[in-house]
Short mmCIF file of C-alpha atoms in Angstrom, two decimals:
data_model
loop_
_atom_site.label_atom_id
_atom_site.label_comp_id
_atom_site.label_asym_id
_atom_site.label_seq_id
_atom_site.Cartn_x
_atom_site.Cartn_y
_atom_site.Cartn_z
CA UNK S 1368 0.00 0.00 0.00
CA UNK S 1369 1.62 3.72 -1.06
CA UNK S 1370 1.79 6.07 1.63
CA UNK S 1371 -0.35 9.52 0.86
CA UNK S 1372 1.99 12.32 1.41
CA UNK S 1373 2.03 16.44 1.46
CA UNK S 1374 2.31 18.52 -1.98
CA UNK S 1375 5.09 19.97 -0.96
CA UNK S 1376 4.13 22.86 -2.78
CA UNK S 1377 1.71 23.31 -0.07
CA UNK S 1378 4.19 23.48 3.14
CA UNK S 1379 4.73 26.70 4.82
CA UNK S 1380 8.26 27.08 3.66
CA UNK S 1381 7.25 26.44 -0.06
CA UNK S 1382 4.38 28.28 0.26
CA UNK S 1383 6.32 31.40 1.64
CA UNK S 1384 8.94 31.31 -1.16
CA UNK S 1385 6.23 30.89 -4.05
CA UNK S 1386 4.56 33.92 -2.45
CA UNK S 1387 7.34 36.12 -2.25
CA UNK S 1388 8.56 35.44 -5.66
CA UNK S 1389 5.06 36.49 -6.97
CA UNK S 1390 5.13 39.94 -4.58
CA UNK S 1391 8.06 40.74 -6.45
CA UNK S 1392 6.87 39.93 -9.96
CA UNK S 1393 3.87 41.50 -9.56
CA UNK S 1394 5.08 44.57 -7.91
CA UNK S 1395 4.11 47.18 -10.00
CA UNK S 1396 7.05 48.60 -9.23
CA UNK S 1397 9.07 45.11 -10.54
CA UNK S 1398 10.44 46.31 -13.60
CA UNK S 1399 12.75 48.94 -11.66
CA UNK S 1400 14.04 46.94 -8.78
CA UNK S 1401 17.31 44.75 -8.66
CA UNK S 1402 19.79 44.28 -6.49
CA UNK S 1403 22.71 45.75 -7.84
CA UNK S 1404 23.68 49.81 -8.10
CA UNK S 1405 22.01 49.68 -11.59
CA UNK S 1406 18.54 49.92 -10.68
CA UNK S 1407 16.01 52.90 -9.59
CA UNK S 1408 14.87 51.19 -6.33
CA UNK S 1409 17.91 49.09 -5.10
CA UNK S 1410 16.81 45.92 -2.78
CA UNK S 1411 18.64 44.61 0.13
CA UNK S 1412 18.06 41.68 1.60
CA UNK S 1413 21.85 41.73 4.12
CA UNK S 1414 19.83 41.77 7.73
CA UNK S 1415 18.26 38.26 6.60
CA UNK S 1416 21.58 37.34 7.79
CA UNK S 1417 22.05 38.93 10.22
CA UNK S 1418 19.87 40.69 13.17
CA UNK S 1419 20.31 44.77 12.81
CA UNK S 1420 17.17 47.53 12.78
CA UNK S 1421 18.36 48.92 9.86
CA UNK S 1422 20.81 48.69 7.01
CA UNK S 1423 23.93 50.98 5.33
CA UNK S 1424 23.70 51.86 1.65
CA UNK S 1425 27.15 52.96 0.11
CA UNK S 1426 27.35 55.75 -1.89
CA UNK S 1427 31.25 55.97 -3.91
CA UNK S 1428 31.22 59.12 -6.48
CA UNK S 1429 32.91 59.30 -9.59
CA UNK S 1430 36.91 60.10 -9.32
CA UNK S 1431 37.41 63.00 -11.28
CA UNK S 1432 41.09 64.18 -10.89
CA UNK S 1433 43.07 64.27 -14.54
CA UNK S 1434 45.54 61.36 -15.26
CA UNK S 1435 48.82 61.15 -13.58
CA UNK S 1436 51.17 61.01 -16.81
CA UNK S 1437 55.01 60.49 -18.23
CA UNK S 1438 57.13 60.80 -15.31
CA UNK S 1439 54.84 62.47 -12.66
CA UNK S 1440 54.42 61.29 -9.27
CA UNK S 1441 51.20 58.88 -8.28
CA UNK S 1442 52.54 57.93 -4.69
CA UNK S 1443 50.67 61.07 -2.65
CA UNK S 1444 48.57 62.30 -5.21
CA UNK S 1445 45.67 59.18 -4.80
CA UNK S 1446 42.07 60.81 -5.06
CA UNK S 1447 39.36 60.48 -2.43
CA UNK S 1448 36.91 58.55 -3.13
CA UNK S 1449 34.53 60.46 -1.17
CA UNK S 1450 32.64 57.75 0.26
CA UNK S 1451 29.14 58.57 1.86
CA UNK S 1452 26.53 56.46 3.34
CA UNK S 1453 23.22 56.55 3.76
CA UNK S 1454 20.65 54.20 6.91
CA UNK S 1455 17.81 52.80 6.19
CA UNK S 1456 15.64 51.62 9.36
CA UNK S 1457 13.00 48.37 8.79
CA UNK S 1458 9.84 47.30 10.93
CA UNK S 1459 7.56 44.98 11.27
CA UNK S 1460 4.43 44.91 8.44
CA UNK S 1461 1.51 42.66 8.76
CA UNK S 1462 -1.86 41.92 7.52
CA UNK S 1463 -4.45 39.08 8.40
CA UNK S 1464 -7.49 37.32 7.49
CA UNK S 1465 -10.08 34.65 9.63
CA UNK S 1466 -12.95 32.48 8.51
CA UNK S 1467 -15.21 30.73 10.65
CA UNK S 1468 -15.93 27.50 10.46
CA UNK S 1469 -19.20 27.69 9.69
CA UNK S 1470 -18.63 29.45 6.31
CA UNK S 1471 -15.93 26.73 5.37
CA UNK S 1472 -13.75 24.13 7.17
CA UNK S 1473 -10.21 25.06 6.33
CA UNK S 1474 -7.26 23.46 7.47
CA UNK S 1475 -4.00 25.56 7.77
CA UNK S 1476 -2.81 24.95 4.06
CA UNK S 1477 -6.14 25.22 1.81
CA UNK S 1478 -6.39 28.41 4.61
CA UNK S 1479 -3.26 29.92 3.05
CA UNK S 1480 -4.30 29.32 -0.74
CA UNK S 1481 -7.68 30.53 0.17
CA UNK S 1482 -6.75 34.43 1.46
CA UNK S 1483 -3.06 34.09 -1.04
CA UNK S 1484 -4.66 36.45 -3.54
CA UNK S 1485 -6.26 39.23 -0.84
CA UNK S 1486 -3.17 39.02 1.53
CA UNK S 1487 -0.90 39.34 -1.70
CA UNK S 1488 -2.47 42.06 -3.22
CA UNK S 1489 -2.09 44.19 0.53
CA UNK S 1490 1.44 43.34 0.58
CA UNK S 1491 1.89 44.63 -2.82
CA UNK S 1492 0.06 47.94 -2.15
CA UNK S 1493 1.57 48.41 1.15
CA UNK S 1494 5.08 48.24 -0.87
CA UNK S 1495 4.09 50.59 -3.70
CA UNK S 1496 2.29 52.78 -0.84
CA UNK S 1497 5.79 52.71 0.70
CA UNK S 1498 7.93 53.64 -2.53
CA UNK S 1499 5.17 56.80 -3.41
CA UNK S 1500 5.56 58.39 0.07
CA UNK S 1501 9.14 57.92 -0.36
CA UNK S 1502 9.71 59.73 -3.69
CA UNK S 1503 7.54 62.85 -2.62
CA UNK S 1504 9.43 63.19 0.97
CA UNK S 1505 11.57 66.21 1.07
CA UNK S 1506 14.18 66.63 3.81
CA UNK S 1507 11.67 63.99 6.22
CA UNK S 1508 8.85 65.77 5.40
CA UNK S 1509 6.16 63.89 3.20
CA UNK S 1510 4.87 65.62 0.81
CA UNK S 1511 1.04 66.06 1.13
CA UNK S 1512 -1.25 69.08 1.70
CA UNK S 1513 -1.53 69.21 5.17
CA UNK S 1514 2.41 68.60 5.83
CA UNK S 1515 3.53 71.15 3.41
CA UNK S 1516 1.10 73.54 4.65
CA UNK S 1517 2.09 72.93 8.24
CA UNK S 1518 4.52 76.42 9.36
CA UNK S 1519 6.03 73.69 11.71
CA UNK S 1520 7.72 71.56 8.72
CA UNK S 1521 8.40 75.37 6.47
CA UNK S 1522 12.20 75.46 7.70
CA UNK S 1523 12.81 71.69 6.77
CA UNK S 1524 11.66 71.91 3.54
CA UNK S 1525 13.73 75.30 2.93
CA UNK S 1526 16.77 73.62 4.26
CA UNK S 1527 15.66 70.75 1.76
CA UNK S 1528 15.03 72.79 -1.32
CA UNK S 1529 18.60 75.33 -0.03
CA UNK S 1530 20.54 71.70 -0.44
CA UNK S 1531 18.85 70.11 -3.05
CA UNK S 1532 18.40 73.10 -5.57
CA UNK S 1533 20.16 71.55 -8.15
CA UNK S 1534 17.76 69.37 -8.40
CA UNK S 1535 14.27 70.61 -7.82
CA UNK S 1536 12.59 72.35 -11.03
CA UNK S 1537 9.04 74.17 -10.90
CA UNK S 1538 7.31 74.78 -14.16
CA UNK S 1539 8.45 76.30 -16.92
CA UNK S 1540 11.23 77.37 -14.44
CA UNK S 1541 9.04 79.89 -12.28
CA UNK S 1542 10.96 79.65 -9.44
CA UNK S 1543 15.12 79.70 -9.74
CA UNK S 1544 16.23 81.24 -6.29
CA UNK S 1545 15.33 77.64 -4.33
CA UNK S 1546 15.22 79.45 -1.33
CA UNK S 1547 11.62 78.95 0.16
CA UNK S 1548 9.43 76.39 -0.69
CA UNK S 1549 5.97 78.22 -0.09
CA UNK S 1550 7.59 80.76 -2.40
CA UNK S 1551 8.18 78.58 -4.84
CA UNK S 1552 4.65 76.69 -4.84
CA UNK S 1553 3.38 79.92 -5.12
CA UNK S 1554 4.23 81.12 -8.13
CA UNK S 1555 2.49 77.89 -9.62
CA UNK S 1556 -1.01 78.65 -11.62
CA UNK S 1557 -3.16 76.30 -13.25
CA UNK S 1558 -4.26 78.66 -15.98
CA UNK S 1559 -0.57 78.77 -17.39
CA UNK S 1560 0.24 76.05 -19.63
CA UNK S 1561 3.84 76.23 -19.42
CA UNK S 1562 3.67 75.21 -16.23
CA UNK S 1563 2.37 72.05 -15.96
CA UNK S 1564 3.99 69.15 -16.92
CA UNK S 1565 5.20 69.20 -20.74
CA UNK S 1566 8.01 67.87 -23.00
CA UNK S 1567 10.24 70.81 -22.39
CA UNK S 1568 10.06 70.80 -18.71
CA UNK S 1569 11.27 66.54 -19.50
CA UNK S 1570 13.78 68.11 -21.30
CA UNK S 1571 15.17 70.87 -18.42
CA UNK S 1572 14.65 67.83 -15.68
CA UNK S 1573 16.90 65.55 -17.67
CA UNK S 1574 19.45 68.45 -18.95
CA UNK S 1575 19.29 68.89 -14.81
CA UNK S 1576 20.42 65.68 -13.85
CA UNK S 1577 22.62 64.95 -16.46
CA UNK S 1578 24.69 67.87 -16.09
CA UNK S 1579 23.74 70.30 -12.73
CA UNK S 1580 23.10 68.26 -10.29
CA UNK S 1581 26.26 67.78 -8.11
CA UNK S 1582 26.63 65.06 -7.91
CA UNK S 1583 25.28 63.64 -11.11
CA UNK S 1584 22.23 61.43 -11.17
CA UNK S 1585 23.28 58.49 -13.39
CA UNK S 1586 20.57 56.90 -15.72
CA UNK S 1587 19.85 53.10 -15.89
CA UNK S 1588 21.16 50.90 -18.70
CA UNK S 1589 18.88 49.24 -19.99
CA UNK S 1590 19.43 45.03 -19.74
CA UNK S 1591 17.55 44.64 -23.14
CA UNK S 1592 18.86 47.04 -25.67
CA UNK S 1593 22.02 48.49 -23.93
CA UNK S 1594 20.51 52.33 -24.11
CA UNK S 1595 20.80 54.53 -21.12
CA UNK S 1596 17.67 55.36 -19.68
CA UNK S 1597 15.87 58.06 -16.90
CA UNK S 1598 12.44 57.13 -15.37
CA UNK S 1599 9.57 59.92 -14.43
CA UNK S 1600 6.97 58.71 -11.94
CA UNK S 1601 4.61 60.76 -13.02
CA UNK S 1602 1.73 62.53 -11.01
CA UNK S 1603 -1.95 61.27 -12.74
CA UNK S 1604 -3.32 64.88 -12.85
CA UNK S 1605 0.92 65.71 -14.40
CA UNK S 1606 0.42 63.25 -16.49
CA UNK S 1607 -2.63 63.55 -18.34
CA UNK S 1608 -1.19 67.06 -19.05
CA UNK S 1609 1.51 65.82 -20.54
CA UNK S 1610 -0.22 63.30 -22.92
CA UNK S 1611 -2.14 66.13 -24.54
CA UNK S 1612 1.01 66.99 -26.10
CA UNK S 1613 0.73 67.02 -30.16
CA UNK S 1614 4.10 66.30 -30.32
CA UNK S 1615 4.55 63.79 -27.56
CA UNK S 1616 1.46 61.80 -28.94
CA UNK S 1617 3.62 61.84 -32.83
CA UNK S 1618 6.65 60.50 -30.80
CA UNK S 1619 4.79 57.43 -29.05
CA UNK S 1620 3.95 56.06 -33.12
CA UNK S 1621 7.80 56.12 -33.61
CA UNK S 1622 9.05 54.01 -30.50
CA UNK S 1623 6.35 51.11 -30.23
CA UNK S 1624 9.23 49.05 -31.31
CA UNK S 1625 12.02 50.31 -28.85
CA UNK S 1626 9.35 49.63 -25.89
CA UNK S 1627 8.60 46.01 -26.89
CA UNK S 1628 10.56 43.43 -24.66
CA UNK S 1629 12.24 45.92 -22.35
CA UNK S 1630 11.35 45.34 -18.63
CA UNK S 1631 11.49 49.02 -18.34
CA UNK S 1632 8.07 49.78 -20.11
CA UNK S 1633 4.67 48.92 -19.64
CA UNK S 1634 1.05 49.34 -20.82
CA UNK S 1635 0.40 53.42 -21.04
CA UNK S 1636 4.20 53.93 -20.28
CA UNK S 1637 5.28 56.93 -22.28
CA UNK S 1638 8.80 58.02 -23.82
CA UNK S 1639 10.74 60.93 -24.64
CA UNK S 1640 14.21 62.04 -25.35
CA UNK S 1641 15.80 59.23 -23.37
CA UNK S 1642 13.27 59.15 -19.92
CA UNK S 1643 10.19 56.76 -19.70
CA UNK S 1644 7.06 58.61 -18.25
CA UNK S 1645 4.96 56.42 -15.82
CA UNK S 1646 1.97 57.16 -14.27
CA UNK S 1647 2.32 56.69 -11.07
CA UNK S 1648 -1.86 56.45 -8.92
CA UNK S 1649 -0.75 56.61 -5.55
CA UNK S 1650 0.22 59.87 -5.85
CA UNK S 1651 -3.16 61.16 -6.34
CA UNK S 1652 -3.87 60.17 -2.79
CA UNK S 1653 -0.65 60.81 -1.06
CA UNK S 1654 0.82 63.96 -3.51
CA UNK S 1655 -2.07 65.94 -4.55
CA UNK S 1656 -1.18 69.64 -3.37
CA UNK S 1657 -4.35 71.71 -3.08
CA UNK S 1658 -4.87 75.25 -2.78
CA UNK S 1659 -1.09 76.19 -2.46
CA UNK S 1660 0.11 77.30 -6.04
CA UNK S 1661 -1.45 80.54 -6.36
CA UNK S 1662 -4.71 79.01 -4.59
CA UNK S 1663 -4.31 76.38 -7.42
CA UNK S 1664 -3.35 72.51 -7.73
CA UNK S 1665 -0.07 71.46 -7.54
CA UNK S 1666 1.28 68.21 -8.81
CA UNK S 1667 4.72 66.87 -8.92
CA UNK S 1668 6.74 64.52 -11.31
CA UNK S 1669 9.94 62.49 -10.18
CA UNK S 1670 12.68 61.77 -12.67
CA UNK S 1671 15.10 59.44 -11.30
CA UNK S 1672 18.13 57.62 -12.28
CA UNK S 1673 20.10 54.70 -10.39
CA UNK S 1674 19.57 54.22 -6.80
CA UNK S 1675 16.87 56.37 -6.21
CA UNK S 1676 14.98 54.46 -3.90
CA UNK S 1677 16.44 51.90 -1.07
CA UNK S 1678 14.38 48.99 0.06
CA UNK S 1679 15.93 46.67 3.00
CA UNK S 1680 14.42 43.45 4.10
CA UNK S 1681 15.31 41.90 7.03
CA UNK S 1682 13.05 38.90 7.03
CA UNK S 1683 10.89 38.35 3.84
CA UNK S 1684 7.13 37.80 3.97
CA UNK S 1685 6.00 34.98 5.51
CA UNK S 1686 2.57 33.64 6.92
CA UNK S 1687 1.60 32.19 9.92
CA UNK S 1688 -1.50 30.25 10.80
CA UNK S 1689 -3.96 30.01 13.90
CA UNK S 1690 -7.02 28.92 15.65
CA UNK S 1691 -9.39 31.32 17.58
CA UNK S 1692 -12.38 30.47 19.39
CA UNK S 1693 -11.80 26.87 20.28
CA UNK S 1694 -10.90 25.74 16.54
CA UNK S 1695 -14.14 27.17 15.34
CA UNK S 1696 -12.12 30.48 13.78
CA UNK S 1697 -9.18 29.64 11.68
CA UNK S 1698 -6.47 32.84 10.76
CA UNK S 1699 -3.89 33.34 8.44
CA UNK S 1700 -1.51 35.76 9.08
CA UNK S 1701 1.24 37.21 6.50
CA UNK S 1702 4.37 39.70 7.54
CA UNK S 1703 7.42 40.90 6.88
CA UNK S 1704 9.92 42.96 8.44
CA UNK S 1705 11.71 45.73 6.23
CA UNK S 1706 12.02 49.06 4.89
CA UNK S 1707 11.28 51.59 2.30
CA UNK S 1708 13.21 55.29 1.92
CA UNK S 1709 14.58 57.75 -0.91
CA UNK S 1710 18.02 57.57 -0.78
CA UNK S 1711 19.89 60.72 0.48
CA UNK S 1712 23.62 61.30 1.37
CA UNK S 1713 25.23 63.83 2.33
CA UNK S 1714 27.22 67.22 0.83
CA UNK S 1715 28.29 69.21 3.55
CA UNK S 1716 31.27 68.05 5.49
CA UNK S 1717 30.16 64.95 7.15
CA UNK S 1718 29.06 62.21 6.20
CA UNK S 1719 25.08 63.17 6.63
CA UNK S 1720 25.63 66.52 6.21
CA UNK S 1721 23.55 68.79 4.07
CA UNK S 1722 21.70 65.78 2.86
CA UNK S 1723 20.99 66.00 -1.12
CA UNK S 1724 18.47 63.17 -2.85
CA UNK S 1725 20.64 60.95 -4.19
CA UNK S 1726 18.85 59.78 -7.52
CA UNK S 1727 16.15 62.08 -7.45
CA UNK S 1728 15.04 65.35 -9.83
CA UNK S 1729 12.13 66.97 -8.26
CA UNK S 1730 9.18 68.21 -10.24
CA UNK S 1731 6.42 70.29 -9.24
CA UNK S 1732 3.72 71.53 -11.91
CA UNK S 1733 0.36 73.45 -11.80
CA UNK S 1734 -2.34 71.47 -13.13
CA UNK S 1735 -4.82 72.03 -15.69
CA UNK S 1736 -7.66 71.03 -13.36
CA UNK S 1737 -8.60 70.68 -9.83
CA UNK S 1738 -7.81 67.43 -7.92
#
């Protein structure tokens, strides 16, 4: 007689691994993370390792002394690599579901398949929730109405805009001195075109990074064609600006081909002069600046190269199941413990000092509507 035994598909540990493998597929955020210094949002999994609250990111910038030549000296003359570093702290995130057993009779495993696709799709939201606060903060402050229009949080983000102003860019350039923030989101109206979200201001955000900001923001290479990409996370209201463009909409018939098979793009993705537009929903809910440009809406847009965003896991998801209600309730529980946070390192002196956003441009934009 054959023994009956366990899919092992089903077990805990196999279950856990099939589930985290689809989190990160599925992530709508998937096609930009990695873990290497070649990717937008740049995943660390060290404190599975190793027990820590939080985890160092390295930052080593370009050398950019000239060539020691002929006879000249290279003992004494090394260059600094200027190394800087940047913490990200991790918690605890969890989610569960119960059934009674009067609506089914589960038993720990069928339990686990049965709430897979709810407690999946929080863990995916509560990631992409994560990465959208993160690319809006500014200096620790996150940027939504009622922060931003806090006096409290008005000298952080001056001291943010003071040490990131070569790389912040308001419409149509409306604001150059990058001095005060409420200054700046004033001068913002919706009834001026130029200053929502268009080709040219692409154009001045890339220019930016590419040759301002100090240091540079380097682009991604893409794994599929070899080109050299920037990525805009686009606000919804920024970005159905944008696709009203006549000459943006004649681009998109020319570059079908160039966005098939690249991991980069996806459906309603957009492209110009080297930097993939994405819409990006959350910020509707988390980034949607009302009545503070010129009593108008203000939106922003994100362009970002490598290592933008840092995301540290010290112990990936992983469910749990248990009874409640002497076996009559039956719970599944799934958690993880790690960490989401735009990268920032330091300019000033010390290592933290005068901290700049690392692979970040800043946008912000009137809109041509109300949220």
């Amino acid at each position: 007689m054959a023994d009956t035994r366990a899919n092992a598909n089903l077990t805990p540990e196999i279950w856990d691994d099939n589930f985290f493998t689809e989190y990160l597929t599925d992530n709508r955020y998937a096609g930009e993370m990695g873990t290497n210094e070649n990717n937008v949002i740049q995943v660390k999994e060290n404190l599975t390792k190793k027990a820590s609250d939080r985890v160092n990111f390295a930052l080593v910038n370009k050398l950019t002394q000239d060539a020691v030549t002929g006879r000249g000296t290279m003992e004494g003359n090394e260059e600094d690599m200027a190394t800087r570093s940047f913490e990200l702290a991790v918690d605890k995130r969890r989610n569960a579901v119960r059934v009674a057993e009067i609506d089914e009779q589960f038993s720990a495993i069928s339990l686990r398949e049965a709430g897979k696709f709810v407690l999946k799709e929080w863990s995916l939201k509560d990631t992409e929730r994560l990465i959208s606060i993160a690319l809006g903060t500014c200096g620790g402050i996150p940027m939504n109405a009622t922060a931003i229009a806090a006096g409290a949080n008005q000298n952080a983000l001056d001291a943010w805009l003071v040490d990131n102003a070569d790389r912040v860019w308001w419409g149509n350039n409306a604001y150059s001195a990058n001095t005060d923030f409420s200054a700046g989101l004033a001068t913002l109206t919706a009834g001026t075109a130029a200053e929502r979200l268009t080709i040219d201001a692409i154009d001045q955000m890339k220019f930016m990074a590419m040759n301002r900001a100090n240091p540079k923001i380097r682009p991604i290479r893409s794994e599929s064609n070899g080109r050299h990409y920037y990525l805009m996370y686009a606000h919804p209201l920024a970005f159905r600006d944008l696709k009203a463009d006549t000459a943006l909409r004649q681009a998109q018939r020319e570059v079908s081909v160039e966005m098939e098979n690249n991991r980069l793009f996806k459906g309603g993705d957009l492209l110009w002069n080297g930097v993939i537009i994405k819409e990006a929903h959350d910020l509707y809910d988390y980034s949607t600046l009302t009545a503070l440009g010129d009593s108008s809406t203000v939106v922003p847009a994100f362009l970002c190269g490598a290592q933008a965003i840092g995301v540290a896991y010290a112990r990936r998801w992983r469910s749990k199941t248990e009874e409640f209600d002497y076996g009559d309730k039956h719970g599944v529980e799934i958690s993880a413990i790690y960490g989401v946070g735009k990268m920032v390192f330091g300019s000033g002196a010390g290592d933290r000092d005068d901290l700049k956003d690392h692979g970040v441009v800043t946008g912000f934009f009137a809109s041509s509507t109300a949220a």
